[in-house]
Coordinates of C-alpha atoms and ligand atoms in Angstrom, one line a residue:
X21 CA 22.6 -106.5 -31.7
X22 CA 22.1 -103.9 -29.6
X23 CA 25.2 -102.1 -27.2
X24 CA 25.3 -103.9 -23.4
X25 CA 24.4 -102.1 -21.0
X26 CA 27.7 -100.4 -18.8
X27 CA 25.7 -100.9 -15.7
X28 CA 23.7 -103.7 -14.0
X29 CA 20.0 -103.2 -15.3
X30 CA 18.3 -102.9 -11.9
X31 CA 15.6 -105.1 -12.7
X32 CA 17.9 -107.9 -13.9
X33 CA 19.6 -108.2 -10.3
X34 CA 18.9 -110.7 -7.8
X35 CA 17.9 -107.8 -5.4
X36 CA 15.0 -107.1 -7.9
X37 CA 13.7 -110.1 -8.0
X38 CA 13.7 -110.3 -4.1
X39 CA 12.2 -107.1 -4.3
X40 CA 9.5 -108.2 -6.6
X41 CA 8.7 -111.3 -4.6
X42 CA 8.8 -109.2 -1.1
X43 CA 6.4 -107.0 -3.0
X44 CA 3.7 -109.9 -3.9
X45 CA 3.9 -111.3 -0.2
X46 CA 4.3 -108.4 1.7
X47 CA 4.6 -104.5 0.2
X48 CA 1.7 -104.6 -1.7
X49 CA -0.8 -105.9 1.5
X50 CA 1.0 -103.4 3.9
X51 CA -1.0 -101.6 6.4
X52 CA 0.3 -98.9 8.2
X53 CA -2.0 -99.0 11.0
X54 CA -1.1 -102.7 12.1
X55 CA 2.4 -102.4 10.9
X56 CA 2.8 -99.6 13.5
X57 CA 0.0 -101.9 15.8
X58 CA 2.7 -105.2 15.6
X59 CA 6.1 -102.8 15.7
X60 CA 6.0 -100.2 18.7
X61 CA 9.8 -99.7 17.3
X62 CA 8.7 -98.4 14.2
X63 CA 9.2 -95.0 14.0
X64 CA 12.6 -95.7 15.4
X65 CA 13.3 -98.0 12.8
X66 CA 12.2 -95.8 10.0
X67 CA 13.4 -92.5 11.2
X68 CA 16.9 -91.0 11.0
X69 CA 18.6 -87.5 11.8
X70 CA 21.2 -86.6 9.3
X71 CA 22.8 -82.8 9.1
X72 CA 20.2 -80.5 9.6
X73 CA 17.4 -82.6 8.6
X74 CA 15.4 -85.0 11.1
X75 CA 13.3 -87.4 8.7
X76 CA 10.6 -90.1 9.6
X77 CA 10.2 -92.4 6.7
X78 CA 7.9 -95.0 9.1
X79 CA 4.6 -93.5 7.7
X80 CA 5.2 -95.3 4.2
X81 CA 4.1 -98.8 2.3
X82 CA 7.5 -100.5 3.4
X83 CA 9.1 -102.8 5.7
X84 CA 12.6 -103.6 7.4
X85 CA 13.0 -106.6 5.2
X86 CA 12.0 -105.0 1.9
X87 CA 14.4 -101.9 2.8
X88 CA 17.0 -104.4 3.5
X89 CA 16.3 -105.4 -0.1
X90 CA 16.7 -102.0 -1.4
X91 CA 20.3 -101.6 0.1
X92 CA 21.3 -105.1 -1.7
X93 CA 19.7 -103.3 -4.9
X94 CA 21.7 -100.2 -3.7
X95 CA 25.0 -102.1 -3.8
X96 CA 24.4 -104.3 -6.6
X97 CA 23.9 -101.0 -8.9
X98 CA 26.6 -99.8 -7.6
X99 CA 25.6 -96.4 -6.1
X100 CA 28.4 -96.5 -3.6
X101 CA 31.1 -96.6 -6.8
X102 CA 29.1 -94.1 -8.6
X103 CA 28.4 -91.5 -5.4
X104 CA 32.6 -92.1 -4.9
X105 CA 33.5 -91.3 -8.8
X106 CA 31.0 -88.1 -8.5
X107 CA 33.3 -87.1 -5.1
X108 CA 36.1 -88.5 -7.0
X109 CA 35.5 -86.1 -9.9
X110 CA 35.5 -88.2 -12.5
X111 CA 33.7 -87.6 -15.9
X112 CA 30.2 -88.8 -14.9
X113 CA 28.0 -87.0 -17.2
X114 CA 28.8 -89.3 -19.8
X115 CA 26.5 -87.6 -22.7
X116 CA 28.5 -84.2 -22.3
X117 CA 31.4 -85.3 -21.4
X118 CA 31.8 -83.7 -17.8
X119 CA 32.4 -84.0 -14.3
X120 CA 29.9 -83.5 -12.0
X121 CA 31.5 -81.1 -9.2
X122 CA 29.0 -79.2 -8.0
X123 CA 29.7 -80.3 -4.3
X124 CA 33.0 -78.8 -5.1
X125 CA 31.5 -75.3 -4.9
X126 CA 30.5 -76.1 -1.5
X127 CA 33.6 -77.4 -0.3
X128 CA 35.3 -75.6 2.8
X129 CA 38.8 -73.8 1.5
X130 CA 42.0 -76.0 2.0
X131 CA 39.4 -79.4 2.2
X132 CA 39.7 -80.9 -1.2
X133 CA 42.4 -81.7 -3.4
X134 CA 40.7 -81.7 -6.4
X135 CA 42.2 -78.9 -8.9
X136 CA 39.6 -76.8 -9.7
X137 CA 39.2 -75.6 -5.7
X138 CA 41.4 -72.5 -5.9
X139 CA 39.7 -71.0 -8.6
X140 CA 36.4 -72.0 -6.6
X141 CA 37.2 -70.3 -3.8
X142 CA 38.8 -67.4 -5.6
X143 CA 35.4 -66.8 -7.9
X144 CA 33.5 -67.0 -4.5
X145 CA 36.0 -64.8 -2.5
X146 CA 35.2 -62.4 -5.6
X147 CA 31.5 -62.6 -6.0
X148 CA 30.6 -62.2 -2.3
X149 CA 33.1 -59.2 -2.1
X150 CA 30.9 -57.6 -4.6
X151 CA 27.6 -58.5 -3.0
X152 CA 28.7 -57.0 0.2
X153 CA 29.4 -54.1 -1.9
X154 CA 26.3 -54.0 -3.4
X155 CA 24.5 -54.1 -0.2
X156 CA 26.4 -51.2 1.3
X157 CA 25.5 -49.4 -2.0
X158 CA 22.0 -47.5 -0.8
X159 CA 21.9 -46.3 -4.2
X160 CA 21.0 -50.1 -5.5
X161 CA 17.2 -50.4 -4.3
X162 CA 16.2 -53.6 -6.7
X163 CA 18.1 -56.0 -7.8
X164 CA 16.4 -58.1 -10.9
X165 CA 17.6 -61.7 -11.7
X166 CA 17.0 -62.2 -15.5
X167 CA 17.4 -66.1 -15.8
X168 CA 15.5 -69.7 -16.3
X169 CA 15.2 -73.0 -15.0
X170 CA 18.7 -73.8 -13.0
X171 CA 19.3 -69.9 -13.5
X172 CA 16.6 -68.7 -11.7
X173 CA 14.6 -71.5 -9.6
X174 CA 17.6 -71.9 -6.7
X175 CA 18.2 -68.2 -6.6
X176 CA 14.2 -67.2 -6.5
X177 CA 13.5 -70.3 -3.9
X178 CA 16.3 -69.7 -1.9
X179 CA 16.1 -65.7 -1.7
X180 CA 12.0 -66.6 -0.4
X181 CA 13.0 -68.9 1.9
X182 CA 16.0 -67.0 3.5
X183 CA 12.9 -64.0 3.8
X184 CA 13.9 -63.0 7.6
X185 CA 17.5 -63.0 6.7
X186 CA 17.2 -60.7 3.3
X187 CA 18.7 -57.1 4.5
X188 CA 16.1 -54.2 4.4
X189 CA 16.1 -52.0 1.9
X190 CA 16.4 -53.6 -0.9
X191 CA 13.8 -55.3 -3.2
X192 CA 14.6 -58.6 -5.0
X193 CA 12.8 -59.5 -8.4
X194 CA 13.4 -62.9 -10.7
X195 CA 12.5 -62.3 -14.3
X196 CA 12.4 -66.1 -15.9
X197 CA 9.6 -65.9 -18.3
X198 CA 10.1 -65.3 -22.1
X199 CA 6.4 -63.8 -21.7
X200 CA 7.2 -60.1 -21.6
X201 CA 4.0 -59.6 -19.2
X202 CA 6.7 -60.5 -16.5
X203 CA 9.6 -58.3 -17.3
X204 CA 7.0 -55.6 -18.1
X205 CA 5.8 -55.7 -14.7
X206 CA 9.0 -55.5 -13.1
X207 CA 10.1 -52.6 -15.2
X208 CA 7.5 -50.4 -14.4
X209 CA 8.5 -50.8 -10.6
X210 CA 12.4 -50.0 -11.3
X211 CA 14.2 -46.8 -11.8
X212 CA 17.5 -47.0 -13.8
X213 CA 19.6 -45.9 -11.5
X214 CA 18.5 -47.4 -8.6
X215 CA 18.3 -51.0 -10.4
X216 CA 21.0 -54.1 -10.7
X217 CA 20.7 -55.9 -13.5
X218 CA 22.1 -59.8 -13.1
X219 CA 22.0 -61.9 -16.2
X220 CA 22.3 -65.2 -14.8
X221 CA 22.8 -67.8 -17.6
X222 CA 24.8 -70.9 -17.4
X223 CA 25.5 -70.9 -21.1
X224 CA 24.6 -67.3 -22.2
X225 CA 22.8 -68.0 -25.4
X226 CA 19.2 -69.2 -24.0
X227 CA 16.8 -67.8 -25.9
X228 CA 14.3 -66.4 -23.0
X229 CA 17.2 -64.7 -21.0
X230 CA 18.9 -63.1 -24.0
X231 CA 15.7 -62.1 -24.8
X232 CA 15.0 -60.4 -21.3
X233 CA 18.7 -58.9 -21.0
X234 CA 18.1 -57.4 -24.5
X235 CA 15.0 -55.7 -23.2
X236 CA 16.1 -54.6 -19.9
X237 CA 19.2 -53.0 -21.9
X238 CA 17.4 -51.4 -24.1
X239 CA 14.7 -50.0 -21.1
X240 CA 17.4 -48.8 -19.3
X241 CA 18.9 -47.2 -22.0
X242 CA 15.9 -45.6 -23.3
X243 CA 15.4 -44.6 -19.5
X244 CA 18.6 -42.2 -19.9
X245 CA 20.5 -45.1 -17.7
X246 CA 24.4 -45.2 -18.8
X247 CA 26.9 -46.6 -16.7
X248 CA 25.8 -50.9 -17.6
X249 CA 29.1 -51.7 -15.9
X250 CA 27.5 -50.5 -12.9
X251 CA 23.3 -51.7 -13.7
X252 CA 24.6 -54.8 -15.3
X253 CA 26.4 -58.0 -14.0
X254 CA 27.0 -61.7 -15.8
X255 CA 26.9 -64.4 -14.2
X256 CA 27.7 -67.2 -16.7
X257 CA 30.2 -69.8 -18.0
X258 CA 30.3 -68.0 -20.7
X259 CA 32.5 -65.1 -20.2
X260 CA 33.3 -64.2 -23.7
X261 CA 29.5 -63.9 -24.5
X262 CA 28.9 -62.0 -21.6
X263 CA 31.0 -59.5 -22.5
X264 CA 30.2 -59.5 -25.9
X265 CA 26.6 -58.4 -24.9
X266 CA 28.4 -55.3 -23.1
X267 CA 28.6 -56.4 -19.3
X268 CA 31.9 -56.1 -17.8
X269 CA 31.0 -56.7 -14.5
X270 CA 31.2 -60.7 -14.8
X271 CA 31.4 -64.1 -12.4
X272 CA 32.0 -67.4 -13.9
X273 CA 31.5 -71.1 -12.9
X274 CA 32.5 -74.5 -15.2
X275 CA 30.5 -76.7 -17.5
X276 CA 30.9 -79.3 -14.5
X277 CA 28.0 -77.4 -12.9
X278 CA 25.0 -78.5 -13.8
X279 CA 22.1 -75.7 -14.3
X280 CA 19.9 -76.9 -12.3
X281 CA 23.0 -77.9 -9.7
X282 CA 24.1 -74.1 -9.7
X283 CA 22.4 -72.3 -6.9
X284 CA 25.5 -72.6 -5.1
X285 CA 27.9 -71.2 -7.9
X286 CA 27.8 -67.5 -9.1
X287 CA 24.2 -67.7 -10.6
X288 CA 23.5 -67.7 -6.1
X289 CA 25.1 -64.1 -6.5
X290 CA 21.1 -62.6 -5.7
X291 CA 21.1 -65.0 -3.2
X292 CA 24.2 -63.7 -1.9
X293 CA 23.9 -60.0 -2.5
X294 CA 20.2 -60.9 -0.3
X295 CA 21.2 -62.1 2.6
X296 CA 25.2 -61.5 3.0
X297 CA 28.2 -63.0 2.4
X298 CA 28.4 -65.3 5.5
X299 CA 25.0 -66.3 5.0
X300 CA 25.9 -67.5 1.4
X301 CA 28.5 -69.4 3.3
X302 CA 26.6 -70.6 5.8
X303 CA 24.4 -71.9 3.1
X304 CA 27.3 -73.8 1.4
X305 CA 28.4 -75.2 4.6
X306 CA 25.2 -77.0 5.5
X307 CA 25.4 -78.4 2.2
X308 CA 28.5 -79.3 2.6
X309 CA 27.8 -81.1 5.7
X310 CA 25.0 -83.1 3.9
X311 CA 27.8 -84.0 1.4
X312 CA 30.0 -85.4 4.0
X313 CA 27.0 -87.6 5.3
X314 CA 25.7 -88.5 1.7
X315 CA 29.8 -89.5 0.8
X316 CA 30.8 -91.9 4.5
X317 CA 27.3 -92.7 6.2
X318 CA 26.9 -96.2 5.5
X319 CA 23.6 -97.1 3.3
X320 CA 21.6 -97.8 5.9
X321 CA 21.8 -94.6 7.8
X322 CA 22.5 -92.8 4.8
X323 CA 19.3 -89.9 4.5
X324 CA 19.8 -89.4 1.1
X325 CA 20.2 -93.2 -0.3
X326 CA 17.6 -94.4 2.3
X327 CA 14.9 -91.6 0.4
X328 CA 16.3 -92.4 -3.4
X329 CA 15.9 -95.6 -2.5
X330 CA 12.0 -95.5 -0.8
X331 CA 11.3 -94.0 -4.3
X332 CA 12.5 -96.4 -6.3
X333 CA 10.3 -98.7 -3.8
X334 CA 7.3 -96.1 -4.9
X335 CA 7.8 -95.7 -8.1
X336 CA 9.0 -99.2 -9.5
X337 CA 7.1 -101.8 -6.9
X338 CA 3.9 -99.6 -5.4
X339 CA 3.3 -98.0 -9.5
X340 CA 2.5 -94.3 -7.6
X341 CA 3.5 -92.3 -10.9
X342 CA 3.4 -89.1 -8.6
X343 CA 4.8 -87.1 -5.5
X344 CA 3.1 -84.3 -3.9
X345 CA 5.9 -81.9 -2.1
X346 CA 3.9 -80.0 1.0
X347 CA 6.0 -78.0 2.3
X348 CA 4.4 -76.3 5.3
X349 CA 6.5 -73.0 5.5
X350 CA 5.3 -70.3 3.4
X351 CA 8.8 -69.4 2.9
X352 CA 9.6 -72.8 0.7
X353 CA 6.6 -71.4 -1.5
X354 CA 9.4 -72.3 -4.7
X355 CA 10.7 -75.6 -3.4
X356 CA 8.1 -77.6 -5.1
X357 CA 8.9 -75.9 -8.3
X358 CA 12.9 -76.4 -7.7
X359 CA 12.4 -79.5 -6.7
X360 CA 10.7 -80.5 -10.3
X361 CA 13.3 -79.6 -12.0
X362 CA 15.9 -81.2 -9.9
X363 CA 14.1 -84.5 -10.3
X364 CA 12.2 -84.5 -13.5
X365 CA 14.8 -82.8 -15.3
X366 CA 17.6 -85.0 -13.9
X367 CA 16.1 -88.4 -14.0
X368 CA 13.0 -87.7 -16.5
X369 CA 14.5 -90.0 -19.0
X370 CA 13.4 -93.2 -20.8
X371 CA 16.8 -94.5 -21.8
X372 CA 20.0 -95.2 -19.6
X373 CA 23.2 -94.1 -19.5
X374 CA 24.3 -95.9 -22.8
X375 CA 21.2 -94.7 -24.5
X376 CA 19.7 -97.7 -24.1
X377 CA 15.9 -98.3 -23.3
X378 CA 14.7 -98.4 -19.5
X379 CA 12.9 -101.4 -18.9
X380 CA 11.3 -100.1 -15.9
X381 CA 9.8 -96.5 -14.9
X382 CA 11.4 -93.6 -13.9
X383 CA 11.1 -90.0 -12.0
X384 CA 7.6 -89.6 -11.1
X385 CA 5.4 -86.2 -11.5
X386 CA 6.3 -83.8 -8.5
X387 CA 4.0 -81.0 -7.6
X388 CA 2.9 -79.4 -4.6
X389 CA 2.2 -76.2 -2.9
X390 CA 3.1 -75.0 0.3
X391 CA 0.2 -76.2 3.7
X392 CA -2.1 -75.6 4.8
X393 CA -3.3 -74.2 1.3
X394 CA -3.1 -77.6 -0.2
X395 CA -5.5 -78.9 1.9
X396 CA -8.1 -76.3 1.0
X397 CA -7.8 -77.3 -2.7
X398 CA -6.2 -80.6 -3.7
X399 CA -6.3 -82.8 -0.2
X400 CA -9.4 -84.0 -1.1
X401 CA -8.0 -86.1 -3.7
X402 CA -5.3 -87.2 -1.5
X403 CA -7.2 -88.2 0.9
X404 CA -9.9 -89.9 -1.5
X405 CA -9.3 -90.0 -4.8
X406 CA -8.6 -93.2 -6.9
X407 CA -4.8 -93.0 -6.9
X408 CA -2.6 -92.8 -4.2
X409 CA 0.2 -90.5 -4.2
X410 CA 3.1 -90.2 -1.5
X411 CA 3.2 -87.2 -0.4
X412 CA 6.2 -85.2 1.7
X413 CA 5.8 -83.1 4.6
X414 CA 8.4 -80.8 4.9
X415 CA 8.3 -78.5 8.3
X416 CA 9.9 -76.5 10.4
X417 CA 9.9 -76.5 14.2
X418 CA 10.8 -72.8 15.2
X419 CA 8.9 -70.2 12.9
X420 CA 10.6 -66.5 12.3
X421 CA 8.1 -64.8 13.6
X422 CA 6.5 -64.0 16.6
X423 CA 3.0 -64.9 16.3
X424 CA 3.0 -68.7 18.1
X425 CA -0.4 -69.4 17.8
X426 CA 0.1 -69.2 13.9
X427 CA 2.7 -71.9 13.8
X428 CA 1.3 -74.1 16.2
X429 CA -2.1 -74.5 14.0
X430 CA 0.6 -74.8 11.5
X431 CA 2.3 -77.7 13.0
X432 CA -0.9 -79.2 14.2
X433 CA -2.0 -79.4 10.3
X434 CA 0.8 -81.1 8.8
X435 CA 1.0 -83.6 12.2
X436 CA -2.6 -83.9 11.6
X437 CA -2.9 -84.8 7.5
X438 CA -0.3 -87.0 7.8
X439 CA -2.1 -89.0 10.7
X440 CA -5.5 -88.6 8.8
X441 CA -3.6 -89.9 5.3
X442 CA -2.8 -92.9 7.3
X443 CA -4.9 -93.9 9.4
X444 CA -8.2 -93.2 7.6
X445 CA -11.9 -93.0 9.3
X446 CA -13.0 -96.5 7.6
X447 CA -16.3 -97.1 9.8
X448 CA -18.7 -94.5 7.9
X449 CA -19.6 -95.5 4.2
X450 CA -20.1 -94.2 1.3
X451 CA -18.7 -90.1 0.8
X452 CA -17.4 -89.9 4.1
X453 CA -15.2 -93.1 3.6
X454 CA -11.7 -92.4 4.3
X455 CA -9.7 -95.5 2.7
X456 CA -6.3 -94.6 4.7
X457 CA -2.7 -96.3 4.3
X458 CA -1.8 -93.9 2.0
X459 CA 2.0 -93.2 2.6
X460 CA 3.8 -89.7 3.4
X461 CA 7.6 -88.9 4.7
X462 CA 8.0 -86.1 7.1
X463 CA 11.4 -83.6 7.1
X464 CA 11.6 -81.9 10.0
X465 CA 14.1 -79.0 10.4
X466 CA 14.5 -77.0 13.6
X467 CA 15.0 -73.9 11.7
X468 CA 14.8 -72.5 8.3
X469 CA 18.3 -71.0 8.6
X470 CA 21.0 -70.6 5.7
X471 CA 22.7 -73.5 6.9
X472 CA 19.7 -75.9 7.4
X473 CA 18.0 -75.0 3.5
X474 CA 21.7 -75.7 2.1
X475 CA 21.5 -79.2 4.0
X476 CA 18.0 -79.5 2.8
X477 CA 18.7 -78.7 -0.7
X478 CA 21.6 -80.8 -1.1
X479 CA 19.9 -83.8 0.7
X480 CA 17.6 -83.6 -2.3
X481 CA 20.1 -84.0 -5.3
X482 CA 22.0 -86.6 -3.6
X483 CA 18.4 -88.2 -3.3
X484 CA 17.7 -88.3 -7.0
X485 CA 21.1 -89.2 -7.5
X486 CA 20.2 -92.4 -5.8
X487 CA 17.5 -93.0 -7.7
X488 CA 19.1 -92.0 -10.9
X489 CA 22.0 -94.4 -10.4
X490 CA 19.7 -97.4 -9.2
X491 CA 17.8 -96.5 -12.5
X492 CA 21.4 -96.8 -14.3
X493 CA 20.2 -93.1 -16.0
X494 CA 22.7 -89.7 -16.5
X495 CA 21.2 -88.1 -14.2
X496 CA 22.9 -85.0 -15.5
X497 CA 22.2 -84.4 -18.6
X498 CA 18.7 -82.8 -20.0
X499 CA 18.3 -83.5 -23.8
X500 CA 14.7 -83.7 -23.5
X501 CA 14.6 -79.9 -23.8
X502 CA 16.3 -79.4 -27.0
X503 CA 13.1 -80.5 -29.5
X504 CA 11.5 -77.9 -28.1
X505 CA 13.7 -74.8 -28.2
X506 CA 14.8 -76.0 -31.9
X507 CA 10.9 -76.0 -33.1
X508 CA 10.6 -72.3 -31.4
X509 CA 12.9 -71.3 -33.2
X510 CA 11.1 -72.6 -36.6
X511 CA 8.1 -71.6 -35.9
X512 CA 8.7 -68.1 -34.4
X513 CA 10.1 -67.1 -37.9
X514 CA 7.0 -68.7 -39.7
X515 CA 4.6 -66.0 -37.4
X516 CA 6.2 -63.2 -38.9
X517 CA 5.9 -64.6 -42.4
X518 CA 2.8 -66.6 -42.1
X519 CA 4.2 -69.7 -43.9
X520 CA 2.8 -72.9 -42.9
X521 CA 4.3 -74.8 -45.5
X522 CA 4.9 -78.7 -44.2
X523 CA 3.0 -78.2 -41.0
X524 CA 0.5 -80.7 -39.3
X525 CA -2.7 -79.5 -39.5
X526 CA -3.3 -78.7 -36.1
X527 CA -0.3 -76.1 -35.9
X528 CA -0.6 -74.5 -39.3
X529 CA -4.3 -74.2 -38.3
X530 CA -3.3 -72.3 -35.1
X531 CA -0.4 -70.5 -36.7
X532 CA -2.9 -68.8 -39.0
X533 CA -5.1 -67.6 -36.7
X534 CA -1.9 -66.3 -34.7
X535 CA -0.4 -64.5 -37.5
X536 CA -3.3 -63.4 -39.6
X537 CA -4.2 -60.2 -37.0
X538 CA -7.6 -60.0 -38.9
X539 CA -8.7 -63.7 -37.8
Ligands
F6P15 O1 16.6 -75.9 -21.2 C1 16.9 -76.4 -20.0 C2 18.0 -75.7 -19.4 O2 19.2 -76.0 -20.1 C3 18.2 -76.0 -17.9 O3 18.8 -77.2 -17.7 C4 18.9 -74.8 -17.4 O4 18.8 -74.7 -16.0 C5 18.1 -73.7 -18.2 O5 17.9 -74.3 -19.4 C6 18.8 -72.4 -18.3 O6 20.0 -72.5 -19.0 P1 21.1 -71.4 -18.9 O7 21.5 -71.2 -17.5 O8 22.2 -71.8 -19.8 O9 20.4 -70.1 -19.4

């Protein structure tokens, strides 16, 4: 007999089965056009403002009864307990063993009682110190962040979309890639003494940063660079390792971060050294603020649980087994690429939280690149291709620039593919056939400002933790990697010897061809 489940299965409740039968009479015949026809109220109904972040849900396949439905499924999986034992601190990530605290990093001093805030605020009081110091240096022209996944996709989206806020002077590169085309490049931009080095690594032993950090060492070294307490800084949970590798110039965080939950810790220190001290707590504050929303707004005007909760609608009860992230700000270039991790890697599972098997799907694919370049290369199939995929509009009202025309065409593109998605042009046949109803959101933000991509940011984990809890998955945990890294490891000996020895076919086949340099 198999172990019983710790958490309602969400497809066993009575809300499912509501759901399902809402679905079948309603959801599944749903027509935008003469839902928003029959319901002048609509976008009222389906739109919200939360902190930073104004959000119009009313362009997608649902209704006020079937989201109704979804806060009954909501409170019957008990999101409400799980959200409060996340605020509460309690040992969530059940697989490792941890708390999940990473709103704690974001939590104004004197706010929270939990006992880790000191040391919080007295790592952060410590690491923007030094970025300030850093920016006064002149001296420092580049600053290179050597990390992956968690390590480098906040810092790297965050520093790119904070552009008209990153101080002059001062070049910013992000070195993820064990491919040493990547570091190569960046090297033969840098001088020694001119360059920062920050090894950003959550645990300090992954293979393609110590690989990286390794290299850059031994460039700089080679380059007649001396002083790595000054070229070289750690940013880790994993002090001892740190300074085992020979940096001395070190900021921790706690296993009870999450890597891909750590753009707010000391792995934001490029982030920081970028665009200022108050700007990284500006940043932290507007995350904060979606925090305080996502932990007292009551389901139903809650942003976060109202979107984790549409995507379980789209994923479970429309099928769509994708999400297309358009974010129409060249700035949020990375945000489809953090955003993948955030929600593939956090609820790409296919087991729950006791390891037992999901009897329903989970995170769909996310993918996306920034408007209007989208629509000159994969619209098409959004518009008329055989599946439908939801896709999110993310823009911003007031550009940084000063070239209006620019942003109004802008504007005008993402207001007008989300019109065309819907409504369709069904009276010419054949090629020209636009089917419509296909569903989109739309996040509006007035500004791309410190404060507003913090909120943004945050409004997107508490969003897949939504989803993740309904789903009765660890959101927080990411074993899915491991197979991978351990087979590297296997194999990259076996190119140096050649032996293929117990292989498949298939990869002993390509292994020879790889390691025999006459083949
Ligand atoms: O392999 C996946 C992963 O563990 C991510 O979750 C993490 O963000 C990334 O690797 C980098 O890990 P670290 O910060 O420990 O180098």
């Amino acid at each position: 007999m198999s172990a019983p489940h710790s958490r309602p299965q969400c497809d066993q409740t009575a809300a499912w089965s509501a759901l399902r039968e809402q679905f079948e009479r309603i959801g599944c015949k749903l027509d935008l056009r003469d839902a928003f026809r029959r319901d002048p109220g609509r976008f009222e109904t389906f739109s919200q403002e939360a902190p930073h972040v104004f959000a119009d849900l009313s362009k997608n396949l649902i209704d006020t009864q079937s989201e109704a439905l979804l806060m009954e499924l909501a409170r019957e999986c008990g999101v409400e307990y799980h959200r409060d034992a996340m605020f509460a601190g309690n040992v969530i990530n059940n697989t490792e063993q941890r708390a999940v605290k990473h709103w704690l990093l974001r939590s104004p001093k004197g706010a929270s009682a939990d006992p880790d805030a000191v040391l919080v605020h007295a790592t952060l009081d410590a690491m923007l110190a030094y970025a300030e110091q850093v920016r006064a240096d002149a001296a420092i022209t580049d600053v290179v962040n050597i990390g992956i996944g968690g390590s480098d996709l906040g810092p790297q989206m965050a520093v790119l979309a904070l552009d008209s806020f990153v101080l002059p002077g001062k070049r910013f590169h992000f070195v993820s890639n064990v491919d040493g085309h990547e570091l190569a490049a960046v090297l033969r931009t840098l001088r020694p003494q001119s360059t920062l080095f920050l090894v950003a690594s959550k645990t300090f032993t992954t293979i393609e940063t110590m690989t990286n950090a390794r290299s850059a060492r031994a460039w700089f070294e080679a380059q007649g660079g001396r002083d790595v307490a000054r070229h070289f800084a750690a940013l880790t949970t994993n002090v001892a390792a740190a300074r085992e590798f020979g940096i001395t110039t070190t900021f921790g965080f706690w296993d009870w971060v999450g890597g891909r939950y750590s753009m707010w810790s000391s792995i934001g220190l490029s982030i920081a050294i970028a665009t200022g001290a108050s700007a990284f707590r500006e940043l932290l504050a507007g995350a904060h603020e979606m925090d305080r929303h996502f932990a007292s707004a009551p389901l139903e005007r809650n942003l976060p649980a109202r979107l984790g909760l549409l995507d379980v609608w789209n994923r479970n009860f429309h099928g769509f087994a994708s999400r297309s992230i358009a974010p129409y700000h060249s700035a949020l270039r990375r945000l489809p690429a953090y955003l993948q991790q955030l929600e593939m890697e956090s609820n790409g599972k296919r087991v729950d939280a006791d390891g037992l098997a999901l009897t329903q799907a989970s995170a769909p694919v996310l993918w996306g690149e920034p408007g209007t370049n989208g629509q000159h290369a994969y619209f098409q199939l959004l518009h008329q291709g055989t599946d439908r995929v939801p896709v999110e509009f993310i823009a911003v009202k007031t550009p940084s620039h000063s070239l209006p025309k620019h942003h109004e065409l802008l504007l005008a593109n993402a207001l007008a593919q989300a019109q065309a998605l819907m409504q369709g042009k069904p009276d010419e046949g054949g090629h020209k056939d636009f089917p419509g109803n296909r569903p989109s959101t739309f996040l509006l933000l007035d500004r791309l400002t410190p404060a507003s991509l913090g909120a943004l940011v945050a409004l997107h984990e508490h969003r897949v933790f939504v989803s993740g809890s309904v789903w009765g998955i660890n959101s927080f945990d990411q074993w899915g990697v491991e197979l991978g890294k351990v087979l590297a490891k296997d194999i990259a000996g076996r190119l140096a010897s050649g032996d293929v020895a117990g292989l498949d076919t298939s990869t002993a086949g390509l292994l020879r061809r790889l390691a025999d340099p006459s083949a």
